[in-house]
Coordinates of C-alpha atoms and ligand atoms in Angstrom, one line a residue:
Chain A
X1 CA 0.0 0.0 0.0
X2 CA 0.9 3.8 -0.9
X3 CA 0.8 5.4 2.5
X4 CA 2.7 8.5 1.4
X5 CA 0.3 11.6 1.2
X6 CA -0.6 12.9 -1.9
X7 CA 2.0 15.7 -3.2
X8 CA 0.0 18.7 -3.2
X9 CA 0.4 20.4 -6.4
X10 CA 1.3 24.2 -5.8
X11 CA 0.5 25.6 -8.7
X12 CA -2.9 23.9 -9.8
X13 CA -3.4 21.6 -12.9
X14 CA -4.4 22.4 -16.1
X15 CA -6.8 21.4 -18.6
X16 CA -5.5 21.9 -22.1
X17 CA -2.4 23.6 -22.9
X18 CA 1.1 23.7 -21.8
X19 CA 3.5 23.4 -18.8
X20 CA 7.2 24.5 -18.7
X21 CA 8.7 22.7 -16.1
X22 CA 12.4 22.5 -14.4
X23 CA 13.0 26.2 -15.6
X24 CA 16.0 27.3 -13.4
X25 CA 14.0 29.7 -10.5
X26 CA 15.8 32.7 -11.1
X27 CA 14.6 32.4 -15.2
X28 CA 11.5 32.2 -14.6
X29 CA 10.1 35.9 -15.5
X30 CA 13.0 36.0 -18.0
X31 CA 11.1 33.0 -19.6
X32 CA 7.5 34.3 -19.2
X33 CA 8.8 38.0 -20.9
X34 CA 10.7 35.8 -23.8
X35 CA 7.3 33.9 -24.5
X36 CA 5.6 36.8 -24.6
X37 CA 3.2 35.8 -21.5
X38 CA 3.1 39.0 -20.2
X39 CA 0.9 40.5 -22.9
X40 CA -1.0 36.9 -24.0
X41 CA -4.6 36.5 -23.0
X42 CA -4.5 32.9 -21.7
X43 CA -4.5 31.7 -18.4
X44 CA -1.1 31.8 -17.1
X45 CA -0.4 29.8 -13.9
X46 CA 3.3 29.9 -12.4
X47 CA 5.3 29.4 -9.4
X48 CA 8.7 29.5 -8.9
X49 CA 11.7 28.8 -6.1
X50 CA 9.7 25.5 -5.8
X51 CA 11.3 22.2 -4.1
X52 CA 13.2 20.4 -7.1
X53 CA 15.1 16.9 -6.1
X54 CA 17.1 17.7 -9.1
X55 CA 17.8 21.3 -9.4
X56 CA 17.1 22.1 -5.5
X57 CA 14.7 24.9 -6.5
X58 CA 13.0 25.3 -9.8
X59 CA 10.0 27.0 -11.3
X60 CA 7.3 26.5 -13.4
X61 CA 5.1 28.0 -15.6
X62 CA 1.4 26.3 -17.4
X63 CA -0.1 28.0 -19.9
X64 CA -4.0 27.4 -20.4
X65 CA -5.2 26.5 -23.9
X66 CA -1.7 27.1 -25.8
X67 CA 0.6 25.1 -27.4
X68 CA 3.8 26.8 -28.8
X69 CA 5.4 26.6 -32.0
X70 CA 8.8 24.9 -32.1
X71 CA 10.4 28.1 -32.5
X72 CA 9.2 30.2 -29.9
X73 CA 10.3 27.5 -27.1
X74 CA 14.1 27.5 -28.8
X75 CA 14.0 30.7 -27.6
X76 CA 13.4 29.9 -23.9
X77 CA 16.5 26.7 -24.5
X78 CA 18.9 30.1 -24.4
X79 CA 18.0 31.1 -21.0
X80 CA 16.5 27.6 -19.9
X81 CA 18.6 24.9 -21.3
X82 CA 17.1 22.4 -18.6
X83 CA 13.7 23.6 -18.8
X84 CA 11.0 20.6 -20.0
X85 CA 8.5 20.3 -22.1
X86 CA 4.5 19.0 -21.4
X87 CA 1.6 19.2 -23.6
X88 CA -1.4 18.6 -21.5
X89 CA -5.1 17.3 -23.2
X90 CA -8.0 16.8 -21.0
X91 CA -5.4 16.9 -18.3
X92 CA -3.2 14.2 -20.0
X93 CA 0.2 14.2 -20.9
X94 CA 0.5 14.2 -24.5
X95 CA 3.9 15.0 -25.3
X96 CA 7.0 15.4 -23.0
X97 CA 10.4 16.8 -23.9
X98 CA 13.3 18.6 -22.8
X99 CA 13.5 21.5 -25.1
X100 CA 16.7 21.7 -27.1
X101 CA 19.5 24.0 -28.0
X102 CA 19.1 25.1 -31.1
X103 CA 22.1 25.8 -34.1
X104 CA 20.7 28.6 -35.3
X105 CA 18.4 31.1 -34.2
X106 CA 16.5 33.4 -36.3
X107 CA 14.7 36.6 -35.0
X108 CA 14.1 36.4 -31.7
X109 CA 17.5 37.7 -30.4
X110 CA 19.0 41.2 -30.7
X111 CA 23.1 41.3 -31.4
X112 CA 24.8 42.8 -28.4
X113 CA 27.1 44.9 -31.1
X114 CA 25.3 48.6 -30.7
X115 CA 27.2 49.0 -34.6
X116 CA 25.8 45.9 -35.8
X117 CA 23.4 46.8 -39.1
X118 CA 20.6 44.7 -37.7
X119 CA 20.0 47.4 -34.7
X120 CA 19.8 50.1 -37.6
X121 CA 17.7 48.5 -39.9
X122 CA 14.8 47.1 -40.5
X123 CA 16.7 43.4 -40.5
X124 CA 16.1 39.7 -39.2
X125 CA 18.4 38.7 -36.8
X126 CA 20.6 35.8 -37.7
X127 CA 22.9 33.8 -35.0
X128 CA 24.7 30.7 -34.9
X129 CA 24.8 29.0 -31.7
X130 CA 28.3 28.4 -30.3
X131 CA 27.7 26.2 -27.3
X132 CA 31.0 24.0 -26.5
X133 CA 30.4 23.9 -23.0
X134 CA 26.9 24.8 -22.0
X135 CA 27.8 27.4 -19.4
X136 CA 29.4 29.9 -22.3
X137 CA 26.5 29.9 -24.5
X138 CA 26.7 32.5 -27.3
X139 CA 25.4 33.5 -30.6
X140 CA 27.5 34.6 -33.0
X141 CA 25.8 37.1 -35.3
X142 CA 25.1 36.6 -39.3
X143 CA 25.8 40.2 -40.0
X144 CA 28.3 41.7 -37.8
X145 CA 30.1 38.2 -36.7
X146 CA 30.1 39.8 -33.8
X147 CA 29.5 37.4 -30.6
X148 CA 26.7 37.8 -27.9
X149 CA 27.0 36.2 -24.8
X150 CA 24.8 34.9 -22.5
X151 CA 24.7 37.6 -19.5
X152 CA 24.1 39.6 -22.7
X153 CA 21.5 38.3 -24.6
X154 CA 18.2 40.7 -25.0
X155 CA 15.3 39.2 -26.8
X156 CA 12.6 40.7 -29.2
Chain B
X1 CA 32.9 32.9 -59.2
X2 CA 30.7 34.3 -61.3
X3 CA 27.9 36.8 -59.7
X4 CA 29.5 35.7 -56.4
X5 CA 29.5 38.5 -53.5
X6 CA 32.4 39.2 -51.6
X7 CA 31.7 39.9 -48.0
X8 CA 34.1 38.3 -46.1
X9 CA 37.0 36.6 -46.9
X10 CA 35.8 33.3 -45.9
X11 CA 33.3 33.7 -48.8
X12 CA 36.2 32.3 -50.9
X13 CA 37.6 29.2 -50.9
X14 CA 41.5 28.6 -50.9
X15 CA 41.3 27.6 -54.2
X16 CA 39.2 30.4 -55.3
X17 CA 41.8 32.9 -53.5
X18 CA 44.7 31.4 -54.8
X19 CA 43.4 32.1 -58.3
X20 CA 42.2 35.2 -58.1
X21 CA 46.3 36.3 -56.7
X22 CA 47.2 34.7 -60.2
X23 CA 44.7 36.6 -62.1
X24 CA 46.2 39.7 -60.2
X25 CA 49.6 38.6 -61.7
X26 CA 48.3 38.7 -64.8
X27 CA 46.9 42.3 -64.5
X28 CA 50.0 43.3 -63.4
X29 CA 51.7 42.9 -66.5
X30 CA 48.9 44.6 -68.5
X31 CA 46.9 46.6 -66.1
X32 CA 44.9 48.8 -69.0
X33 CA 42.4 46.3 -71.0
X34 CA 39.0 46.6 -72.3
X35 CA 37.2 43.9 -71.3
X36 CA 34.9 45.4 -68.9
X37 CA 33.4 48.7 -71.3
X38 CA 30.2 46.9 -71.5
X39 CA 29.6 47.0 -67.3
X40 CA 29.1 49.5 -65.1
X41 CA 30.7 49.3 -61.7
X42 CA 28.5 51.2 -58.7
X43 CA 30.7 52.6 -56.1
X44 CA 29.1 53.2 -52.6
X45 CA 30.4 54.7 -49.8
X46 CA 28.2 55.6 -47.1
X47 CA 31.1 56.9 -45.7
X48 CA 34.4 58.6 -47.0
X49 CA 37.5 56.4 -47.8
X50 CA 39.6 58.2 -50.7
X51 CA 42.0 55.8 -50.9
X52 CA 40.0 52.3 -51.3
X53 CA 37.5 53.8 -53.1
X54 CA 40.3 55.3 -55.9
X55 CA 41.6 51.8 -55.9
X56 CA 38.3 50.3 -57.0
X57 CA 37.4 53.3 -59.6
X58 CA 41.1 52.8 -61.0
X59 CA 41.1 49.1 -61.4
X60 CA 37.7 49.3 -63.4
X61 CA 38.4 52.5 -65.2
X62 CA 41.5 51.0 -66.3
X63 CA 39.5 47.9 -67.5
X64 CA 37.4 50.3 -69.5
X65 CA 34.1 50.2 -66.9
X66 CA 32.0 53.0 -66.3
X67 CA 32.0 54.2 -62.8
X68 CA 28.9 55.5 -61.3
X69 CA 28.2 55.8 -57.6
X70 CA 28.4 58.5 -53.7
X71 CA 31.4 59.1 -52.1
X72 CA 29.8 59.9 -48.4
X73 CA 26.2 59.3 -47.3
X74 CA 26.1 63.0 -46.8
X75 CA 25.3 63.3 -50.8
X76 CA 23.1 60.9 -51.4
X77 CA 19.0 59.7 -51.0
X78 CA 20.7 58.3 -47.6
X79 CA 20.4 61.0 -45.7
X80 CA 16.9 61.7 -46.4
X81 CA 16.5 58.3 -44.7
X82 CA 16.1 56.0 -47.1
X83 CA 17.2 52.1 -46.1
X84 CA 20.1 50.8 -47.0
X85 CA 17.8 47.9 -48.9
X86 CA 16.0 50.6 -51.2
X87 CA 19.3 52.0 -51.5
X88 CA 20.9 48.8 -52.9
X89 CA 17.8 47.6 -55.3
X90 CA 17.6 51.0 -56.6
X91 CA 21.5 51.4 -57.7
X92 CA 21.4 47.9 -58.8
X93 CA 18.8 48.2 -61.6
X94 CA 21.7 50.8 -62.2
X95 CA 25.0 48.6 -62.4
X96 CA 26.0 45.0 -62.6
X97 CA 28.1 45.0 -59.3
X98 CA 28.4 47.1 -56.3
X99 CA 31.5 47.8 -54.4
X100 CA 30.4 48.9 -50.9
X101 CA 31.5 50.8 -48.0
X102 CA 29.5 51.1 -45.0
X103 CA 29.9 53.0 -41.1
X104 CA 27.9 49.3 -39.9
X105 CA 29.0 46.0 -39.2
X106 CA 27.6 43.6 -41.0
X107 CA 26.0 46.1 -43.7
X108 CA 27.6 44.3 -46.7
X109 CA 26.5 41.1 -45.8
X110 CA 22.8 42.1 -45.8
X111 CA 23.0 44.1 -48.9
X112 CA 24.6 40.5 -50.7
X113 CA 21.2 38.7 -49.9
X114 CA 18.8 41.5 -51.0
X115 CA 21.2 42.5 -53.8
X116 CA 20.5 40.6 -57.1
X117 CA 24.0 41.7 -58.6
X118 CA 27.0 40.6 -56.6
X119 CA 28.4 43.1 -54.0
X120 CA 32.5 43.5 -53.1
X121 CA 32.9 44.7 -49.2
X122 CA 35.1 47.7 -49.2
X123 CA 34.9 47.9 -45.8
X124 CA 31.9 47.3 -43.1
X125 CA 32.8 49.2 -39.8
X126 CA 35.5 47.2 -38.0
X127 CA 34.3 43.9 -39.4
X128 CA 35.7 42.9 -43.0
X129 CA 37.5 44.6 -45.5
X130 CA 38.4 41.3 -47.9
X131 CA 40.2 42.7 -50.5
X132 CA 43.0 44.3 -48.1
X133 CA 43.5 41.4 -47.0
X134 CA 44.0 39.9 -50.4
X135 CA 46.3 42.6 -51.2
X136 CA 48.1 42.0 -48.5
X137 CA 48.5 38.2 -49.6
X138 CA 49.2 39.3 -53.0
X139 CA 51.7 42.0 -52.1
X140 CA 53.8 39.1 -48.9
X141 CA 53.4 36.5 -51.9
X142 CA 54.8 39.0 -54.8
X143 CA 58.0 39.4 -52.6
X144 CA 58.8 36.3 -51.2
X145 CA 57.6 34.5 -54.1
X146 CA 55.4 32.2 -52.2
X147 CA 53.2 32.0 -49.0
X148 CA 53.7 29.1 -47.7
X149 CA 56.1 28.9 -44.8
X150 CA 56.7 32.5 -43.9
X151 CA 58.3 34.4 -40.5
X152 CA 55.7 37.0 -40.1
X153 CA 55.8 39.8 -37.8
X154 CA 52.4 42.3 -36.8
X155 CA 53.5 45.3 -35.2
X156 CA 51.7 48.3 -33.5
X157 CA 48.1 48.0 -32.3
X158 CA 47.2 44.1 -32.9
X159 CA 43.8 44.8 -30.4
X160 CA 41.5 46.9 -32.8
X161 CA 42.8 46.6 -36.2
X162 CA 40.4 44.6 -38.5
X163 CA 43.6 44.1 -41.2
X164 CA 45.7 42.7 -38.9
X165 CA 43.0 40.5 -37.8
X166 CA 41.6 39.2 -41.2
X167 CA 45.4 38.8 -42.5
X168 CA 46.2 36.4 -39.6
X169 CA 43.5 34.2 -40.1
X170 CA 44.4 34.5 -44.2
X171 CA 47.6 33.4 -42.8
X172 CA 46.5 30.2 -41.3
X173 CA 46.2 28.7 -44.2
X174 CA 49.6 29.0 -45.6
X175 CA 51.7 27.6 -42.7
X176 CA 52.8 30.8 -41.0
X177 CA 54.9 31.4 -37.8
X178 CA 53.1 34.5 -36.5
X179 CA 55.5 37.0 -34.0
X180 CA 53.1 39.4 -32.5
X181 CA 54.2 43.0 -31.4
X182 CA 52.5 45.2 -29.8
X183 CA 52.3 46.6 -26.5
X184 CA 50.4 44.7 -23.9
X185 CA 47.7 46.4 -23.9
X186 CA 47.0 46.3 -27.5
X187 CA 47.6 42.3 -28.1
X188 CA 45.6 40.3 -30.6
X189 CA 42.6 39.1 -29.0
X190 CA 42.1 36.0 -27.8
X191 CA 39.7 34.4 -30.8
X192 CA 42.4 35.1 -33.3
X193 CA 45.2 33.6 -31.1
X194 CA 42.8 30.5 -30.6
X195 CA 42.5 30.5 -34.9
X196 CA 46.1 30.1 -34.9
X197 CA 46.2 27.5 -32.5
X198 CA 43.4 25.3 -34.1
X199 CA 45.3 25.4 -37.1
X200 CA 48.5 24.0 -34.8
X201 CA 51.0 26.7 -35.9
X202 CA 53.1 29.0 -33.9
X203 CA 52.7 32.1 -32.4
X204 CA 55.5 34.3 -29.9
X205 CA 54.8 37.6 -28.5
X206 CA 57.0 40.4 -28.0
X207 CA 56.8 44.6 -26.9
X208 CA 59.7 44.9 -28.3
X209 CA 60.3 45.9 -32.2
X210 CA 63.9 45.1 -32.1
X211 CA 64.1 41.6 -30.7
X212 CA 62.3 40.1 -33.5
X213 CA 63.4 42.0 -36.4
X214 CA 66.2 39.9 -37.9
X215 CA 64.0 36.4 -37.7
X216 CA 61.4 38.0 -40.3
X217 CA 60.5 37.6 -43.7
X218 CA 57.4 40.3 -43.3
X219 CA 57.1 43.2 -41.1
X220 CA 53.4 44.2 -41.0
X221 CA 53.5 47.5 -39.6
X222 CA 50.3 49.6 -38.1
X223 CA 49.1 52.6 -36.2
X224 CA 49.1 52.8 -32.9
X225 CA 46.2 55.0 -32.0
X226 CA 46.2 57.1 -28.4
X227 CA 42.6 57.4 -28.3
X228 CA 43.0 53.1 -28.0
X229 CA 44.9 53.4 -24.5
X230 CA 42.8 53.6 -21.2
X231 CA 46.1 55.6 -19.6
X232 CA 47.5 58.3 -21.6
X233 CA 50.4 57.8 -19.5
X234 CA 51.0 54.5 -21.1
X235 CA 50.4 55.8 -24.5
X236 CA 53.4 58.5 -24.1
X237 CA 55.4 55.2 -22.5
X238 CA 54.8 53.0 -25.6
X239 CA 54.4 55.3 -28.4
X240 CA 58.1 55.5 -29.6
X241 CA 58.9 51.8 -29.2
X242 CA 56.9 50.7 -32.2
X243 CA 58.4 53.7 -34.5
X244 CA 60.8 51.5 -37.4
X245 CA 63.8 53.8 -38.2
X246 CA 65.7 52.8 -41.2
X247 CA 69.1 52.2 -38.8
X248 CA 67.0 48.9 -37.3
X249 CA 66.7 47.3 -40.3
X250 CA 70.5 47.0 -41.0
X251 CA 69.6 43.7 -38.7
X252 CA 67.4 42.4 -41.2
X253 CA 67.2 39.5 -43.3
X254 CA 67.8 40.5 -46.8
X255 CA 64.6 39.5 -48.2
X256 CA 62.6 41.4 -45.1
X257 CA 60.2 44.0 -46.7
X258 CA 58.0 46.7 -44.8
X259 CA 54.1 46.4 -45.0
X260 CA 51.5 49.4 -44.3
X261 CA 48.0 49.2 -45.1
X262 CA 48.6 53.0 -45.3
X263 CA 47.7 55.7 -44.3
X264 CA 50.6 55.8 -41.7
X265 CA 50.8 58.7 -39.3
X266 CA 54.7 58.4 -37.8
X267 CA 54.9 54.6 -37.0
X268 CA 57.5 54.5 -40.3
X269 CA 60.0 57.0 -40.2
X270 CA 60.1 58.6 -43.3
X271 CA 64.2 57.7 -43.7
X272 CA 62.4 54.1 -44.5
X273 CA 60.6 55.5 -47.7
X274 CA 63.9 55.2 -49.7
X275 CA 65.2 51.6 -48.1
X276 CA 64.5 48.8 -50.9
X277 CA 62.6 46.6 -47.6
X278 CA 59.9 49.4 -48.0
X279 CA 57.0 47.9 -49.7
X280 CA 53.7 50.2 -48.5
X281 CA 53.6 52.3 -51.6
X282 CA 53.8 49.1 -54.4
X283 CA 51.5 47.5 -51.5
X284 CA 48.7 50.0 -52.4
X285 CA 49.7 49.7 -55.8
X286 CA 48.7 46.2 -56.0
X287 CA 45.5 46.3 -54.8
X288 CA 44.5 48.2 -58.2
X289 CA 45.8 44.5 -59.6
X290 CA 43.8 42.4 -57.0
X291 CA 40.6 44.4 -57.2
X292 CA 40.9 44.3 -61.4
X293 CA 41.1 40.3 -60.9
X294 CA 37.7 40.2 -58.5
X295 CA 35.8 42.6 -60.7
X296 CA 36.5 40.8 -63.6
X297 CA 36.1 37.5 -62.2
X298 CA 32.6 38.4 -60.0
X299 CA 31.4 39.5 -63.5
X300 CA 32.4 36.5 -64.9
X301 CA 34.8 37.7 -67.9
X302 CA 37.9 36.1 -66.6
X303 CA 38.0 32.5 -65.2
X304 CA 39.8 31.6 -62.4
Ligands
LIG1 ZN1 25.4 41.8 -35.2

């Protein structure tokens, strides 16, 4: 038999939509600003320095009715590299992931470089990720091959 | 090569490089040909630079191009705020290739992918400025007769200068030793040192001119700026130790010869001017060769 209590769940469940789990705590409105969630009209629902056996504190962040596009949550991997991924239907799992680093990313980053032609322009951003040990995460700009690091990184 | 844009040196492969230095030669021995009178070559400088931009209207008035084009932002549609996209369709329905220079990083490379005729970099802020560098190449290989395998010295202010930066990674490919100059705080950044290194070739730093001089093949001389020091107290310490005087080169080899990518200021004494190691002037000189051989190879009338 089970006798160990129920874990009460601090930030309450969800219907439909999405949950961003295992975000470091100290990301977390960095995460909801880069998604946009402080302007969306959905439910948002999210807690953070939460108990984590992995991460000793984490937070979280479920989204009501909203599923993101693969692109938008590359743009949280920058900031969030351990952060997973839950789709949630009729308050079922439907997909779990970790989201991933990816190679390139395209518009959602500004370049650091205040000469760079892309903060003068009307211009996409372009970067390659450079990310040989996780901790020194930079993009290296298209235009102005200029690198951005991570303490550095603003996004659209 | 044809209708490619040249942005950055990288754009071209060693191969591709290698031939247009030969097609440079060729120039060289007959500089004034007609082969380009049916093109018209667009020259924009959003911002002044006399000297390249002479270069370029040389080498493709000498090939028998028409020239058309600003020489500062100042008099053209830019500063009534046009973008630098409506500027480059509009001059290319104009022209067949544009040789641009531009105050922004990273300009040239954006004008190449909205461009539909092929764009040269003359310069893009501190980023790229390709065909110095392969003048440069053109001018060490011209004098030595090859590139592979050279003693290579950078002296003066190896921190901010883009030519010093672009050469050295050039440089990797031909199996230099690099010995570095400069004073400490002006040393060449870390990324390029790491370039070096990936490529497993040598490197030695010095701060002072003198102790390196009679290894070299190449003395790559440049400005030392005092608006670049943090202390002007360390500029007034430095500023004379990277100052060649024609007496220091008695200790060179014989083949040694002096590069500048010009304008100097008083980092070359002018006693140098007449020493047969000073190269700066013919250095300039061959980038009219080198920037005949990419216009004429981008527009596709000479193979390389
Ligand atoms: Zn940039």
């Amino acid at each position: 038999m089970n006798n160990k209590p129920r874990k009460e769940l601090v930030v309450s469940a969800i219907e439909n939509g999405t949950v961003i789990d295992h975000i470091p705590a100290e990301k977390v409105f960095q995460v909801i600003k880069i998604l946009n969630l402080d302007k969306t009209e959905s439910q948002v629902l999210f807690g953070t320095n939460l108990d984590s056996h992995k991460y000793g504190t984490k937070g979280i962040i479920k989204v009501q009715g909203k599923y993101f596009e693969r692109e938008e949550i590359n743009k949280i991997a920058l900031v969030a590299p351990s952060a997973t991924l839950i789709e949630i239907k009729n308050f079922q799992v439907v997909l779990k992931k970790h989201v991933e680093i990816p190679d390139h990313v395209i518009k959602i980053a500004k370049c650091v470089n205040p000469n760079c032609i892309t903060n003068h322009e009307n211009i996409t951003t372009k970067f390659r990720v450079l990310n040989e040990q996780a901790k020194e995460l930079k993009l290296k700009c298209h235009y102005c091959e200029k690198y951005t690091d991570k303490e550095n990184m603003v996004f659209y | 090569m044809k209708d490619k844009s040249l942005v950055s040196i990288n754009d071209f492969s060693l191969e591709e490089r290698t031939g247009i230095l030969k097609l440079a030669g060729e120039f060289e021995q007959n500089p004034r040909q007609d082969i380009l009178k049916e093109y018209v070559v667009a020259t924009l400088f959003f911002e002044p630079s006399t000297r390249t931009r002479l270069s370029f209207e040389s080498a493709a008035s000498r090939l028998g191009a028409k020239v058309i084009g600003f020489t500062d932002a100042a008099s053209s549609s830019v500063k009534k705020g046009e973008s630098l996209k409506d500027t480059i369709l509009t001059v290319s329905n104009y022209s067949d290739i544009i040789v641009m220079r531009h105050p922004k990083e990273g300009s040239a490379r954006f004008a190449s992918e909205v461009s539909p005729v092929p764009i040269i970099n003359a310069g893009d802020g501190s980023n790229q400025h390709p065909t110095q560098t392969m003048l440069d190449l053109y001018s060490i290989q011209k004098t030595q007769g090859k590139l592979n395998g050279l003693e290579i010295a950078f002296v003066g202010d190896l921190k901010y200068g883009r030519t010093v930066h672009s050469l050295v990674i050039a440089l990797c490919d031909y199996n230099t030793t690099f010995h570095l100059i400069s004073p400490l705080e002006l040393k060449l950044p870390s990324y390029v040192k790491q370039h070096i290194k990936d490529r497993k070739l040598e490197y030695h730093q010095y701060t002072e001119l003198e102790e390196a001089l009679p290894k070299m093949d190449i003395l790559y001389m440049t400005r030392i700026q005092k608006e670049r020091f943090s202390d002007p107290i360390e500029y007034e310490k430095v500023k004379n130790a990277y100052i060649l005087k024609n007496k220091m080169l008695e200790s060179a080899r014989e083949n040694l010869k002096v590069l500048h990518p010009l304008p100097r200021v008083n980092e070359i004494n002018e006693d140098v001017d007449s020493n047969l190691k000073a190269y700066y002037f013919q250095q300039a000189q061959n980038g009219v060769y080198v920037r005949q051989a990419l216009l004429s190879s981008i527009l596709g009338v000479k193979q390389i």
